[in-house]
Amino acid sequence: MKRDFLTMADASREQINELLVRADFMKKSILDGKKDMDLLKGKNVITLFYENSTRTRCSFESAAKYLGASALGITTSGSSVKKGESLIDTAVTLDKMMADAIIIRHSVAGAPAIIAKHVKAGVINAGDGMHAHPTQALLDMYTMREKFGELKGLEVAIIGDVKHSRVAQSNIVGLSKMGAKVKVFAPNTLMPKGIENQPCKVCKNAKEAFEGSDVIMGLRIQLERQQKGLFPSVEEYNRFYGVSAERLKMCNKGVIVMHPGPANRGIEIDCDVLDSQVCYKDEQVTNGVATRMALLEWVCADQKRK
Ligand code: CP
């Protein structure tokens, strides 16, 4: 049976739990140096990225290789997309090479879901527009669960450009599904329309966001959007919304700071915080490989391309 992983909204609590538990096994294996497993021997995993990526693409390709699958990567710059080939034609071409899983990142919301309807390979959404980035949310949840033991009851503050962030959207849906309490804090211009209807509390000030939080998740300020004047200056942004050591004093004891990367040092998060022991950005990267191994196994294991 074909299995796709497109949004956190589609994933059940049971499925998320199963993937997180399986990721424990995968993480232990790679930390023990077992990077030549044969769980996906003979499977063909293809990454198709229409947007830049370091973490997501390399972690998927590493995950596939560690499980014994072949991993091929294709980006727009080196492909026939540059000659005008359409999204569906490109995906179907890769599918006909007997791909078992196609992992796609695209600037258009819904692109992975469209591809999923046209190919026999399982499709994984690696980020689509401002819509969803479910595998980032999965690795973030894994990181929190690993640190705190469970997600239920955790207070998680997501701070920054919530409006343009697919990471925020997937974490709001996924974390609330798993029983965590999610708060968001951003300038009004960086808050999406309808946020009050989502399962999260909208904070009016930094005190509300930081006080009582177990996890502070900083989001990248998308400087390429700064021309639109969504906030006065990066200095003022840092002063009112930045994650600083001083503000972390308001959080619960044992608070951790997370960031999906890439981070703008000294803007959404201070350098001393980013480089401190409370920041779990490096754990997030390793956990990204482990969770994507678990996910690839789930997508590929029974894949018979029927
Ligand atoms: N967090 C994340 O998606 O990073 P990349 O853009 O480097 O993949």
mmCIF file of N, CA and C and ligand atoms in Angstrom, residues 49 52-57 105 126 133 136 166-167 260-262 292, ligand 1:
data_model
loop_
_atom_site.group_PDB
_atom_site.id
_atom_site.type_symbol
_atom_site.label_atom_id
_atom_site.label_comp_id
_atom_site.label_asym_id
_atom_site.label_seq_id
_atom_site.Cartn_x
_atom_site.Cartn_y
_atom_site.Cartn_z
ATOM 1 N N PHE A 49 14.060 18.933 -4.744
ATOM 2 C CA PHE A 49 13.991 20.206 -4.017
ATOM 3 C C PHE A 49 13.957 21.388 -4.970
ATOM 4 N N ASN A 52 16.024 26.009 -1.669
ATOM 5 C CA ASN A 52 17.291 25.681 -1.002
ATOM 6 C C ASN A 52 17.054 24.937 0.312
ATOM 7 N N SER A 53 18.019 24.141 0.673
ATOM 8 C CA SER A 53 17.942 23.404 1.938
ATOM 9 C C SER A 53 19.330 22.866 2.276
ATOM 10 N N THR A 54 19.662 22.878 3.541
ATOM 11 C CA THR A 54 20.855 22.171 4.022
ATOM 12 C C THR A 54 20.412 20.992 4.879
ATOM 13 N N ARG A 55 19.655 21.298 5.945
ATOM 14 C CA ARG A 55 19.313 20.271 6.934
ATOM 15 C C ARG A 55 18.373 19.206 6.390
ATOM 16 N N THR A 56 17.259 19.639 5.836
ATOM 17 C CA THR A 56 16.212 18.685 5.465
ATOM 18 C C THR A 56 16.705 17.744 4.372
ATOM 19 N N ARG A 57 17.295 18.329 3.345
ATOM 20 C CA ARG A 57 17.729 17.488 2.222
ATOM 21 C C ARG A 57 18.847 16.529 2.635
ATOM 22 N N ARG A 105 10.343 19.438 -1.731
ATOM 23 C CA ARG A 105 10.205 20.792 -1.171
ATOM 24 C C ARG A 105 9.852 21.714 -2.323
ATOM 25 N N ALA A 126 8.589 17.953 2.337
ATOM 26 C CA ALA A 126 9.774 18.507 3.008
ATOM 27 C C ALA A 126 9.673 20.025 3.119
ATOM 28 N N HIS A 133 5.516 21.903 7.167
ATOM 29 C CA HIS A 133 6.849 21.287 7.175
ATOM 30 C C HIS A 133 6.776 20.182 8.243
ATOM 31 N N GLN A 136 9.851 18.570 10.030
ATOM 32 C CA GLN A 136 10.516 19.440 11.004
ATOM 33 C C GLN A 136 9.759 19.359 12.334
ATOM 34 N N ARG A 166 6.157 27.771 7.876
ATOM 35 C CA ARG A 166 5.528 26.443 7.794
ATOM 36 C C ARG A 166 5.938 25.591 8.988
ATOM 37 N N VAL A 167 7.095 25.897 9.582
ATOM 38 C CA VAL A 167 7.524 25.170 10.789
ATOM 39 C C VAL A 167 6.540 25.458 11.922
ATOM 40 N N PRO A 260 14.726 25.955 14.247
ATOM 41 C CA PRO A 260 14.793 25.011 13.120
ATOM 42 C C PRO A 260 16.007 25.245 12.220
ATOM 43 N N GLY A 261 16.582 26.461 12.296
ATOM 44 C CA GLY A 261 17.699 26.799 11.415
ATOM 45 C C GLY A 261 17.193 27.099 10.003
ATOM 46 N N PRO A 262 17.930 27.852 9.226
ATOM 47 C CA PRO A 262 19.129 28.561 9.639
ATOM 48 C C PRO A 262 18.778 29.772 10.492
ATOM 49 N N ARG A 292 13.748 10.996 10.454
ATOM 50 C CA ARG A 292 13.524 10.774 9.009
ATOM 51 C C ARG A 292 13.842 9.328 8.625
HETATM 52 N N1 CP B 1 14.903 23.613 9.076
HETATM 53 C C1 CP B 1 15.034 23.523 7.738
HETATM 54 O O1 CP B 1 14.086 23.231 7.022
HETATM 55 O O2 CP B 1 16.291 23.784 7.293
HETATM 56 P P1 CP B 1 16.763 23.704 5.758
HETATM 57 O O3 CP B 1 16.065 24.805 5.025
HETATM 58 O O4 CP B 1 18.258 23.894 5.809
HETATM 59 O O5 CP B 1 16.359 22.362 5.221
#
